[in-house]
Amino acid sequence: MRSTGGFRVFLMLAFVLFCCQVHAANVFSFTSSPTSWVGQGQSRVMTEADGFEFHSVAQFWDGFSCWVNNWDSAPPEDETDWTLLLFPPTGQTLSVGMYWNAERYPSATTAGMDFSGEGRGHNMSAGYFEILEIEYGPGGAPTKLAVDFYQYGDDIDSYWPQLENWARGSIRYNSDIPLNDGPGVPALTFPGVALVLALMSCLGCRYVRLASTLT
């Protein structure tokens, strides 16, 4: 009888190659704390298969926005939309890399970031984001993007615990880079403490509240 071992190996290799092919995807995912004004404790994974439309739009200050909505596919009671605005430090262009100490509005030394949705946004916010992949089109809007972000908010009824009011997420726009849970919270090592203090400063909080909480 003719051996079929070689044919089986061929089929297995073909199957593995097929499964390992990475297809460019559009995904916007996030999770948030219960005290987050923007996220309100929600966790979402939004894809085109779920009826979401993805938009990449060039913005002022050399920035851009990524906006998703399901207005054309969902009944009115289930409609939702979410936006991430990103800006480079003044005079720069956003590229692959980590952007620490981002604020709502950019400056000469800090990038800008604003995550909002369903009509909710922060007056002040701080955080950081990492661009894993980016390609620009002729108009300045990304044609390919992979970014992970972490944002802290300015909820009025909080004092220093703005760090409890967080939302983190990931966007993949025409990108092959796998989705993850977004950047983690910095450990309270010296760099971690420095970042936390910087975020507190951005939010207008008092350092003494942080010190009393960590002791």
mmCIF file with all atom_site columns, C-alpha atoms in Angstrom:
data_model
loop_
_atom_site.group_PDB
_atom_site.id
_atom_site.type_symbol
_atom_site.label_atom_id
_atom_site.label_alt_id
_atom_site.label_comp_id
_atom_site.label_asym_id
_atom_site.label_entity_id
_atom_site.label_seq_id
_atom_site.pdbx_PDB_ins_code
_atom_site.Cartn_x
_atom_site.Cartn_y
_atom_site.Cartn_z
_atom_site.occupancy
_atom_site.B_iso_or_equiv
_atom_site.pdbx_formal_charge
_atom_site.auth_seq_id
_atom_site.auth_comp_id
_atom_site.auth_asym_id
_atom_site.auth_atom_id
_atom_site.pdbx_PDB_model_num
ATOM 1   C CA . MET A 1 1   ? 0.000   0.000  0.000  1.00 0.00 ? 1   MET A CA 1
ATOM 2   C CA . ARG A 1 2   ? 1.257   3.438  -0.891 1.00 0.00 ? 2   ARG A CA 1
ATOM 3   C CA . SER A 1 3   ? 2.275   5.465  2.140  1.00 0.00 ? 3   SER A CA 1
ATOM 4   C CA . THR A 1 4   ? 0.262   8.580  2.884  1.00 0.00 ? 4   THR A CA 1
ATOM 5   C CA . GLY A 1 5   ? 2.665   9.906  5.517  1.00 0.00 ? 5   GLY A CA 1
ATOM 6   C CA . GLY A 1 6   ? 4.184   12.507 3.240  1.00 0.00 ? 6   GLY A CA 1
ATOM 7   C CA . PHE A 1 7   ? 0.772   13.740 2.140  1.00 0.00 ? 7   PHE A CA 1
ATOM 8   C CA . ARG A 1 8   ? -0.359  14.047 5.744  1.00 0.00 ? 8   ARG A CA 1
ATOM 9   C CA . VAL A 1 9   ? 2.722   16.080 6.597  1.00 0.00 ? 9   VAL A CA 1
ATOM 10  C CA . PHE A 1 10  ? 1.990   18.337 3.618  1.00 0.00 ? 10  PHE A CA 1
ATOM 11  C CA . LEU A 1 11  ? -1.585  18.856 4.798  1.00 0.00 ? 11  LEU A CA 1
ATOM 12  C CA . MET A 1 12  ? -0.433  19.624 8.327  1.00 0.00 ? 12  MET A CA 1
ATOM 13  C CA . LEU A 1 13  ? 2.087   22.179 7.097  1.00 0.00 ? 13  LEU A CA 1
ATOM 14  C CA . ALA A 1 14  ? -0.490  23.769 4.828  1.00 0.00 ? 14  ALA A CA 1
ATOM 15  C CA . PHE A 1 15  ? -2.931  23.980 7.746  1.00 0.00 ? 15  PHE A CA 1
ATOM 16  C CA . VAL A 1 16  ? -0.332  25.552 10.026 1.00 0.00 ? 16  VAL A CA 1
ATOM 17  C CA . LEU A 1 17  ? 0.656   28.095 7.392  1.00 0.00 ? 17  LEU A CA 1
ATOM 18  C CA . PHE A 1 18  ? -2.989  28.956 6.790  1.00 0.00 ? 18  PHE A CA 1
ATOM 19  C CA . CYS A 1 19  ? -3.697  29.374 10.494 1.00 0.00 ? 19  CYS A CA 1
ATOM 20  C CA . CYS A 1 20  ? -0.563  31.444 11.030 1.00 0.00 ? 20  CYS A CA 1
ATOM 21  C CA . GLN A 1 21  ? -1.403  33.940 8.328  1.00 0.00 ? 21  GLN A CA 1
ATOM 22  C CA . VAL A 1 22  ? -2.003  37.280 9.991  1.00 0.00 ? 22  VAL A CA 1
ATOM 23  C CA . HIS A 1 23  ? -4.712  39.402 8.500  1.00 0.00 ? 23  HIS A CA 1
ATOM 24  C CA . ALA A 1 24  ? -4.874  43.145 9.002  1.00 0.00 ? 24  ALA A CA 1
ATOM 25  C CA . ALA A 1 25  ? -7.650  43.874 11.442 1.00 0.00 ? 25  ALA A CA 1
ATOM 26  C CA . ASN A 1 26  ? -9.685  46.758 12.794 1.00 0.00 ? 26  ASN A CA 1
ATOM 27  C CA . VAL A 1 27  ? -10.249 46.425 16.533 1.00 0.00 ? 27  VAL A CA 1
ATOM 28  C CA . PHE A 1 28  ? -10.894 48.951 19.305 1.00 0.00 ? 28  PHE A CA 1
ATOM 29  C CA . SER A 1 29  ? -10.884 47.465 22.795 1.00 0.00 ? 29  SER A CA 1
ATOM 30  C CA . PHE A 1 30  ? -10.806 48.957 26.275 1.00 0.00 ? 30  PHE A CA 1
ATOM 31  C CA . THR A 1 31  ? -11.512 48.227 29.903 1.00 0.00 ? 31  THR A CA 1
ATOM 32  C CA . SER A 1 32  ? -12.145 50.752 32.668 1.00 0.00 ? 32  SER A CA 1
ATOM 33  C CA . SER A 1 33  ? -12.519 51.123 36.410 1.00 0.00 ? 33  SER A CA 1
ATOM 34  C CA . PRO A 1 34  ? -16.016 51.482 37.926 1.00 0.00 ? 34  PRO A CA 1
ATOM 35  C CA . THR A 1 35  ? -15.139 55.060 38.912 1.00 0.00 ? 35  THR A CA 1
ATOM 36  C CA . SER A 1 36  ? -14.030 56.082 35.416 1.00 0.00 ? 36  SER A CA 1
ATOM 37  C CA . TRP A 1 37  ? -16.291 58.849 34.133 1.00 0.00 ? 37  TRP A CA 1
ATOM 38  C CA . VAL A 1 38  ? -15.590 57.944 30.520 1.00 0.00 ? 38  VAL A CA 1
ATOM 39  C CA . GLY A 1 39  ? -15.580 54.152 30.718 1.00 0.00 ? 39  GLY A CA 1
ATOM 40  C CA . GLN A 1 40  ? -17.947 53.707 33.703 1.00 0.00 ? 40  GLN A CA 1
ATOM 41  C CA . GLY A 1 41  ? -16.618 50.228 34.379 1.00 0.00 ? 41  GLY A CA 1
ATOM 42  C CA . GLN A 1 42  ? -17.289 48.996 30.868 1.00 0.00 ? 42  GLN A CA 1
ATOM 43  C CA . SER A 1 43  ? -15.094 46.564 28.957 1.00 0.00 ? 43  SER A CA 1
ATOM 44  C CA . ARG A 1 44  ? -15.595 46.382 25.208 1.00 0.00 ? 44  ARG A CA 1
ATOM 45  C CA . VAL A 1 45  ? -14.079 44.766 22.144 1.00 0.00 ? 45  VAL A CA 1
ATOM 46  C CA . MET A 1 46  ? -15.393 46.429 18.978 1.00 0.00 ? 46  MET A CA 1
ATOM 47  C CA . THR A 1 47  ? -14.773 44.999 15.508 1.00 0.00 ? 47  THR A CA 1
ATOM 48  C CA . GLU A 1 48  ? -16.157 45.374 12.009 1.00 0.00 ? 48  GLU A CA 1
ATOM 49  C CA . ALA A 1 49  ? -17.762 41.948 12.401 1.00 0.00 ? 49  ALA A CA 1
ATOM 50  C CA . ASP A 1 50  ? -19.849 43.467 15.204 1.00 0.00 ? 50  ASP A CA 1
ATOM 51  C CA . GLY A 1 51  ? -21.101 46.233 12.927 1.00 0.00 ? 51  GLY A CA 1
ATOM 52  C CA . PHE A 1 52  ? -18.626 48.945 13.921 1.00 0.00 ? 52  PHE A CA 1
ATOM 53  C CA . GLU A 1 53  ? -17.215 51.434 11.440 1.00 0.00 ? 53  GLU A CA 1
ATOM 54  C CA . PHE A 1 54  ? -13.620 52.613 11.891 1.00 0.00 ? 54  PHE A CA 1
ATOM 55  C CA . HIS A 1 55  ? -12.420 56.089 10.971 1.00 0.00 ? 55  HIS A CA 1
ATOM 56  C CA . SER A 1 56  ? -8.945  57.604 11.026 1.00 0.00 ? 56  SER A CA 1
ATOM 57  C CA . VAL A 1 57  ? -8.975  61.405 10.772 1.00 0.00 ? 57  VAL A CA 1
ATOM 58  C CA . ALA A 1 58  ? -6.153  63.959 10.681 1.00 0.00 ? 58  ALA A CA 1
ATOM 59  C CA . GLN A 1 59  ? -6.522  66.619 13.381 1.00 0.00 ? 59  GLN A CA 1
ATOM 60  C CA . PHE A 1 60  ? -5.042  69.969 14.381 1.00 0.00 ? 60  PHE A CA 1
ATOM 61  C CA . TRP A 1 61  ? -1.631  70.180 16.124 1.00 0.00 ? 61  TRP A CA 1
ATOM 62  C CA . ASP A 1 62  ? -0.340  67.425 13.796 1.00 0.00 ? 62  ASP A CA 1
ATOM 63  C CA . GLY A 1 63  ? -2.442  64.862 15.610 1.00 0.00 ? 63  GLY A CA 1
ATOM 64  C CA . PHE A 1 64  ? -5.125  62.420 14.581 1.00 0.00 ? 64  PHE A CA 1
ATOM 65  C CA . SER A 1 65  ? -8.208  60.667 15.914 1.00 0.00 ? 65  SER A CA 1
ATOM 66  C CA . CYS A 1 66  ? -9.448  57.101 15.746 1.00 0.00 ? 66  CYS A CA 1
ATOM 67  C CA . TRP A 1 67  ? -13.214 56.951 15.940 1.00 0.00 ? 67  TRP A CA 1
ATOM 68  C CA . VAL A 1 68  ? -15.534 53.939 15.988 1.00 0.00 ? 68  VAL A CA 1
ATOM 69  C CA . ASN A 1 69  ? -19.314 53.755 15.995 1.00 0.00 ? 69  ASN A CA 1
ATOM 70  C CA . ASN A 1 70  ? -22.137 51.336 15.232 1.00 0.00 ? 70  ASN A CA 1
ATOM 71  C CA . TRP A 1 71  ? -24.733 53.923 14.272 1.00 0.00 ? 71  TRP A CA 1
ATOM 72  C CA . ASP A 1 72  ? -25.609 52.248 10.978 1.00 0.00 ? 72  ASP A CA 1
ATOM 73  C CA . SER A 1 73  ? -25.991 48.734 12.377 1.00 0.00 ? 73  SER A CA 1
ATOM 74  C CA . ALA A 1 74  ? -27.412 48.989 15.891 1.00 0.00 ? 74  ALA A CA 1
ATOM 75  C CA . PRO A 1 75  ? -30.885 49.969 17.133 1.00 0.00 ? 75  PRO A CA 1
ATOM 76  C CA . PRO A 1 76  ? -30.994 53.406 18.780 1.00 0.00 ? 76  PRO A CA 1
ATOM 77  C CA . GLU A 1 77  ? -30.846 51.997 22.302 1.00 0.00 ? 77  GLU A CA 1
ATOM 78  C CA . ASP A 1 78  ? -27.599 50.138 21.513 1.00 0.00 ? 78  ASP A CA 1
ATOM 79  C CA . GLU A 1 79  ? -25.786 52.862 19.577 1.00 0.00 ? 79  GLU A CA 1
ATOM 80  C CA . THR A 1 80  ? -22.323 53.724 20.866 1.00 0.00 ? 80  THR A CA 1
ATOM 81  C CA . ASP A 1 81  ? -19.226 55.589 19.737 1.00 0.00 ? 81  ASP A CA 1
ATOM 82  C CA . TRP A 1 82  ? -15.693 55.963 21.075 1.00 0.00 ? 82  TRP A CA 1
ATOM 83  C CA . THR A 1 83  ? -12.769 58.201 20.127 1.00 0.00 ? 83  THR A CA 1
ATOM 84  C CA . LEU A 1 84  ? -9.059  58.323 20.878 1.00 0.00 ? 84  LEU A CA 1
ATOM 85  C CA . LEU A 1 85  ? -7.266  61.591 20.082 1.00 0.00 ? 85  LEU A CA 1
ATOM 86  C CA . LEU A 1 86  ? -3.467  61.590 19.961 1.00 0.00 ? 86  LEU A CA 1
ATOM 87  C CA . PHE A 1 87  ? -1.110  64.535 19.485 1.00 0.00 ? 87  PHE A CA 1
ATOM 88  C CA . PRO A 1 88  ? 2.694   64.721 19.327 1.00 0.00 ? 88  PRO A CA 1
ATOM 89  C CA . PRO A 1 89  ? 4.727   67.179 21.378 1.00 0.00 ? 89  PRO A CA 1
ATOM 90  C CA . THR A 1 90  ? 4.704   70.548 19.627 1.00 0.00 ? 90  THR A CA 1
ATOM 91  C CA . GLY A 1 91  ? 6.668   70.512 16.388 1.00 0.00 ? 91  GLY A CA 1
ATOM 92  C CA . GLN A 1 92  ? 7.037   66.739 16.237 1.00 0.00 ? 92  GLN A CA 1
ATOM 93  C CA . THR A 1 93  ? 5.322   63.841 14.464 1.00 0.00 ? 93  THR A CA 1
ATOM 94  C CA . LEU A 1 94  ? 3.921   60.811 16.237 1.00 0.00 ? 94  LEU A CA 1
ATOM 95  C CA . SER A 1 95  ? 5.979   57.722 15.465 1.00 0.00 ? 95  SER A CA 1
ATOM 96  C CA . VAL A 1 96  ? 6.632   54.277 16.923 1.00 0.00 ? 96  VAL A CA 1
ATOM 97  C CA . GLY A 1 97  ? 7.568   54.551 20.593 1.00 0.00 ? 97  GLY A CA 1
ATOM 98  C CA . MET A 1 98  ? 6.374   55.193 24.143 1.00 0.00 ? 98  MET A CA 1
ATOM 99  C CA . TYR A 1 99  ? 4.884   58.562 25.116 1.00 0.00 ? 99  TYR A CA 1
ATOM 100 C CA . TRP A 1 100 ? 4.936   59.050 28.877 1.00 0.00 ? 100 TRP A CA 1
ATOM 101 C CA . ASN A 1 101 ? 3.249   61.847 30.838 1.00 0.00 ? 101 ASN A CA 1
ATOM 102 C CA . ALA A 1 102 ? 0.724   62.599 28.113 1.00 0.00 ? 102 ALA A CA 1
ATOM 103 C CA . GLU A 1 103 ? -1.868  65.256 28.947 1.00 0.00 ? 103 GLU A CA 1
ATOM 104 C CA . ARG A 1 104 ? -5.138  66.190 27.336 1.00 0.00 ? 104 ARG A CA 1
ATOM 105 C CA . TYR A 1 105 ? -3.413  68.951 25.366 1.00 0.00 ? 105 TYR A CA 1
ATOM 106 C CA . PRO A 1 106 ? 0.134   68.681 23.983 1.00 0.00 ? 106 PRO A CA 1
ATOM 107 C CA . SER A 1 107 ? 3.013   70.975 24.829 1.00 0.00 ? 107 SER A CA 1
ATOM 108 C CA . ALA A 1 108 ? 6.615   71.348 23.740 1.00 0.00 ? 108 ALA A CA 1
ATOM 109 C CA . THR A 1 109 ? 7.644   68.461 25.995 1.00 0.00 ? 109 THR A CA 1
ATOM 110 C CA . THR A 1 110 ? 4.563   66.250 26.302 1.00 0.00 ? 110 THR A CA 1
ATOM 111 C CA . ALA A 1 111 ? 2.224   64.476 23.921 1.00 0.00 ? 111 ALA A CA 1
ATOM 112 C CA . GLY A 1 112 ? -1.536  64.892 24.002 1.00 0.00 ? 112 GLY A CA 1
ATOM 113 C CA . MET A 1 113 ? -4.127  62.167 24.519 1.00 0.00 ? 113 MET A CA 1
ATOM 114 C CA . ASP A 1 114 ? -7.883  62.159 25.030 1.00 0.00 ? 114 ASP A CA 1
ATOM 115 C CA . PHE A 1 115 ? -10.064 59.034 25.217 1.00 0.00 ? 115 PHE A CA 1
ATOM 116 C CA . SER A 1 116 ? -13.798 59.742 25.211 1.00 0.00 ? 116 SER A CA 1
ATOM 117 C CA . GLY A 1 117 ? -17.055 58.084 24.304 1.00 0.00 ? 117 GLY A CA 1
ATOM 118 C CA . GLU A 1 118 ? -20.848 58.138 24.461 1.00 0.00 ? 118 GLU A CA 1
ATOM 119 C CA . GLY A 1 119 ? -20.784 61.875 25.051 1.00 0.00 ? 119 GLY A CA 1
ATOM 120 C CA . ARG A 1 120 ? -18.461 61.625 28.076 1.00 0.00 ? 120 ARG A CA 1
ATOM 121 C CA . GLY A 1 121 ? -15.005 63.161 28.315 1.00 0.00 ? 121 GLY A CA 1
ATOM 122 C CA . HIS A 1 122 ? -12.596 64.623 30.855 1.00 0.00 ? 122 HIS A CA 1
ATOM 123 C CA . ASN A 1 123 ? -11.832 68.280 31.444 1.00 0.00 ? 123 ASN A CA 1
ATOM 124 C CA . MET A 1 124 ? -8.330  67.220 32.440 1.00 0.00 ? 124 MET A CA 1
ATOM 125 C CA . SER A 1 125 ? -6.616  63.885 31.992 1.00 0.00 ? 125 SER A CA 1
ATOM 126 C CA . ALA A 1 126 ? -3.180  62.334 32.016 1.00 0.00 ? 126 ALA A CA 1
ATOM 127 C CA . GLY A 1 127 ? -1.642  59.040 31.059 1.00 0.00 ? 127 GLY A CA 1
ATOM 128 C CA . TYR A 1 128 ? 0.615   57.445 28.511 1.00 0.00 ? 128 TYR A CA 1
ATOM 129 C CA . PHE A 1 129 ? 0.473   55.515 25.262 1.00 0.00 ? 129 PHE A CA 1
ATOM 130 C CA . GLU A 1 130 ? 2.676   53.361 23.090 1.00 0.00 ? 130 GLU A CA 1
ATOM 131 C CA . ILE A 1 131 ? 2.579   53.355 19.308 1.00 0.00 ? 131 ILE A CA 1
ATOM 132 C CA . LEU A 1 132 ? 3.588   49.926 18.034 1.00 0.00 ? 132 LEU A CA 1
ATOM 133 C CA . GLU A 1 133 ? 2.980   50.607 14.349 1.00 0.00 ? 133 GLU A CA 1
ATOM 134 C CA . ILE A 1 134 ? 1.980   53.608 12.286 1.00 0.00 ? 134 ILE A CA 1
ATOM 135 C CA . GLU A 1 135 ? 1.861   54.577 8.615  1.00 0.00 ? 135 GLU A CA 1
ATOM 136 C CA . TYR A 1 136 ? 0.470   57.862 7.338  1.00 0.00 ? 136 TYR A CA 1
ATOM 137 C CA . GLY A 1 137 ? -1.566  58.634 4.256  1.00 0.00 ? 137 GLY A CA 1
ATOM 138 C CA . PRO A 1 138 ? -1.197  61.753 2.074  1.00 0.00 ? 138 PRO A CA 1
ATOM 139 C CA . GLY A 1 139 ? -3.641  63.734 4.207  1.00 0.00 ? 139 GLY A CA 1
ATOM 140 C CA . GLY A 1 140 ? -1.877  63.079 7.494  1.00 0.00 ? 140 GLY A CA 1
ATOM 141 C CA . ALA A 1 141 ? -4.275  60.462 8.854  1.00 0.00 ? 141 ALA A CA 1
ATOM 142 C CA . PRO A 1 142 ? -2.886  57.020 9.698  1.00 0.00 ? 142 PRO A CA 1
ATOM 143 C CA . THR A 1 143 ? -3.598  54.297 7.161  1.00 0.00 ? 143 THR A CA 1
ATOM 144 C CA . LYS A 1 144 ? -2.170  51.712 9.540  1.00 0.00 ? 144 LYS A CA 1
ATOM 145 C CA . LEU A 1 145 ? -2.012  51.977 13.323 1.00 0.00 ? 145 LEU A CA 1
ATOM 146 C CA . ALA A 1 146 ? -1.381  49.892 16.432 1.00 0.00 ? 146 ALA A CA 1
ATOM 147 C CA . VAL A 1 147 ? -1.497  51.771 19.734 1.00 0.00 ? 147 VAL A CA 1
ATOM 148 C CA . ASP A 1 148 ? -2.005  50.876 23.399 1.00 0.00 ? 148 ASP A CA 1
ATOM 149 C CA . PHE A 1 149 ? -3.074  53.566 25.873 1.00 0.00 ? 149 PHE A CA 1
ATOM 150 C CA . TYR A 1 150 ? -3.738  54.215 29.566 1.00 0.00 ? 150 TYR A CA 1
ATOM 151 C CA . GLN A 1 151 ? -5.668  57.289 30.723 1.00 0.00 ? 151 GLN A CA 1
ATOM 152 C CA . TYR A 1 152 ? -6.417  58.683 34.174 1.00 0.00 ? 152 TYR A CA 1
ATOM 153 C CA . GLY A 1 153 ? -9.316  61.063 34.676 1.00 0.00 ? 153 GLY A CA 1
ATOM 154 C CA . ASP A 1 154 ? -10.239 64.091 36.750 1.00 0.00 ? 154 ASP A CA 1
ATOM 155 C CA . ASP A 1 155 ? -13.471 62.994 38.414 1.00 0.00 ? 155 ASP A CA 1
ATOM 156 C CA . ILE A 1 156 ? -14.706 65.878 40.539 1.00 0.00 ? 156 ILE A CA 1
ATOM 157 C CA . ASP A 1 157 ? -15.649 63.845 43.616 1.00 0.00 ? 157 ASP A CA 1
ATOM 158 C CA . SER A 1 158 ? -12.164 62.317 43.926 1.00 0.00 ? 158 SER A CA 1
ATOM 159 C CA . TYR A 1 159 ? -9.088  63.719 45.602 1.00 0.00 ? 159 TYR A CA 1
ATOM 160 C CA . TRP A 1 160 ? -5.771  62.088 44.811 1.00 0.00 ? 160 TRP A CA 1
ATOM 161 C CA . PRO A 1 161 ? -7.445  58.795 43.765 1.00 0.00 ? 161 PRO A CA 1
ATOM 162 C CA . GLN A 1 162 ? -7.645  59.977 40.173 1.00 0.00 ? 162 GLN A CA 1
ATOM 163 C CA . LEU A 1 163 ? -5.329  57.014 39.719 1.00 0.00 ? 163 LEU A CA 1
ATOM 164 C CA . GLU A 1 164 ? -8.347  54.841 40.507 1.00 0.00 ? 164 GLU A CA 1
ATOM 165 C CA . ASN A 1 165 ? -10.287 56.458 37.670 1.00 0.00 ? 165 ASN A CA 1
ATOM 166 C CA . TRP A 1 166 ? -8.647  54.830 34.701 1.00 0.00 ? 166 TRP A CA 1
ATOM 167 C CA . ALA A 1 167 ? -9.352  53.422 31.290 1.00 0.00 ? 167 ALA A CA 1
ATOM 168 C CA . ARG A 1 168 ? -6.899  51.455 29.210 1.00 0.00 ? 168 ARG A CA 1
ATOM 169 C CA . GLY A 1 169 ? -7.188  49.973 25.782 1.00 0.00 ? 169 GLY A CA 1
ATOM 170 C CA . SER A 1 170 ? -5.794  49.146 22.383 1.00 0.00 ? 170 SER A CA 1
ATOM 171 C CA . ILE A 1 171 ? -6.516  50.091 18.796 1.00 0.00 ? 171 ILE A CA 1
ATOM 172 C CA . ARG A 1 172 ? -5.570  48.093 15.745 1.00 0.00 ? 172 ARG A CA 1
ATOM 173 C CA . TYR A 1 173 ? -6.369  49.809 12.459 1.00 0.00 ? 173 TYR A CA 1
ATOM 174 C CA . ASN A 1 174 ? -5.364  47.873 9.342  1.00 0.00 ? 174 ASN A CA 1
ATOM 175 C CA . SER A 1 175 ? -2.687  46.357 11.563 1.00 0.00 ? 175 SER A CA 1
ATOM 176 C CA . ASP A 1 176 ? -1.287  42.839 11.845 1.00 0.00 ? 176 ASP A CA 1
ATOM 177 C CA . ILE A 1 177 ? 0.007   43.341 15.387 1.00 0.00 ? 177 ILE A CA 1
ATOM 178 C CA . PRO A 1 178 ? -1.902  41.144 17.869 1.00 0.00 ? 178 PRO A CA 1
ATOM 179 C CA . LEU A 1 179 ? -4.265  42.787 20.309 1.00 0.00 ? 179 LEU A CA 1
ATOM 180 C CA . ASN A 1 180 ? -3.353  42.910 23.983 1.00 0.00 ? 180 ASN A CA 1
ATOM 181 C CA . ASP A 1 181 ? -4.792  44.417 27.161 1.00 0.00 ? 181 ASP A CA 1
ATOM 182 C CA . GLY A 1 182 ? -3.064  47.748 26.783 1.00 0.00 ? 182 GLY A CA 1
ATOM 183 C CA . PRO A 1 183 ? -0.074  48.986 28.781 1.00 0.00 ? 183 PRO A CA 1
ATOM 184 C CA . GLY A 1 184 ? 0.044   48.003 32.413 1.00 0.00 ? 184 GLY A CA 1
ATOM 185 C CA . VAL A 1 185 ? 0.225   50.165 35.506 1.00 0.00 ? 185 VAL A CA 1
ATOM 186 C CA . PRO A 1 186 ? 3.844   51.110 36.265 1.00 0.00 ? 186 PRO A CA 1
ATOM 187 C CA . ALA A 1 187 ? 5.216   49.329 39.305 1.00 0.00 ? 187 ALA A CA 1
ATOM 188 C CA . LEU A 1 188 ? 6.019   51.560 42.283 1.00 0.00 ? 188 LEU A CA 1
ATOM 189 C CA . THR A 1 189 ? 9.752   51.363 41.743 1.00 0.00 ? 189 THR A CA 1
ATOM 190 C CA . PHE A 1 190 ? 11.599  54.660 41.483 1.00 0.00 ? 190 PHE A CA 1
ATOM 191 C CA . PRO A 1 191 ? 10.594  55.132 37.796 1.00 0.00 ? 191 PRO A CA 1
ATOM 192 C CA . GLY A 1 192 ? 7.058   54.090 38.667 1.00 0.00 ? 192 GLY A CA 1
ATOM 193 C CA . VAL A 1 193 ? 6.809   56.575 41.523 1.00 0.00 ? 193 VAL A CA 1
ATOM 194 C CA . ALA A 1 194 ? 8.251   59.302 39.317 1.00 0.00 ? 194 ALA A CA 1
ATOM 195 C CA . LEU A 1 195 ? 5.614   58.601 36.677 1.00 0.00 ? 195 LEU A CA 1
ATOM 196 C CA . VAL A 1 196 ? 2.817   58.564 39.242 1.00 0.00 ? 196 VAL A CA 1
ATOM 197 C CA . LEU A 1 197 ? 4.006   61.890 40.639 1.00 0.00 ? 197 LEU A CA 1
ATOM 198 C CA . ALA A 1 198 ? 4.126   63.348 37.149 1.00 0.00 ? 198 ALA A CA 1
ATOM 199 C CA . LEU A 1 199 ? 0.591   62.156 36.471 1.00 0.00 ? 199 LEU A CA 1
ATOM 200 C CA . MET A 1 200 ? -0.559  63.625 39.768 1.00 0.00 ? 200 MET A CA 1
ATOM 201 C CA . SER A 1 201 ? 1.018   66.932 38.811 1.00 0.00 ? 201 SER A CA 1
ATOM 202 C CA . CYS A 1 202 ? -0.751  66.875 35.453 1.00 0.00 ? 202 CYS A CA 1
ATOM 203 C CA . LEU A 1 203 ? -4.076  66.370 37.198 1.00 0.00 ? 203 LEU A CA 1
ATOM 204 C CA . GLY A 1 204 ? -3.492  69.176 39.682 1.00 0.00 ? 204 GLY A CA 1
ATOM 205 C CA . CYS A 1 205 ? -3.360  66.850 42.714 1.00 0.00 ? 205 CYS A CA 1
ATOM 206 C CA . ARG A 1 206 ? -1.268  67.298 45.828 1.00 0.00 ? 206 ARG A CA 1
ATOM 207 C CA . TYR A 1 207 ? 1.796   65.118 46.335 1.00 0.00 ? 207 TYR A CA 1
ATOM 208 C CA . VAL A 1 208 ? 1.071   64.866 50.049 1.00 0.00 ? 208 VAL A CA 1
ATOM 209 C CA . ARG A 1 209 ? -2.019  62.777 49.315 1.00 0.00 ? 209 ARG A CA 1
ATOM 210 C CA . LEU A 1 210 ? 0.094   60.301 47.364 1.00 0.00 ? 210 LEU A CA 1
ATOM 211 C CA . ALA A 1 211 ? 2.733   60.166 50.098 1.00 0.00 ? 211 ALA A CA 1
ATOM 212 C CA . SER A 1 212 ? 0.160   59.562 52.830 1.00 0.00 ? 212 SER A CA 1
ATOM 213 C CA . THR A 1 213 ? -1.434  56.786 50.806 1.00 0.00 ? 213 THR A CA 1
ATOM 214 C CA . LEU A 1 214 ? 1.827   54.968 50.039 1.00 0.00 ? 214 LEU A CA 1
ATOM 215 C CA . THR A 1 215 ? 2.956   54.985 53.690 1.00 0.00 ? 215 THR A CA 1
#
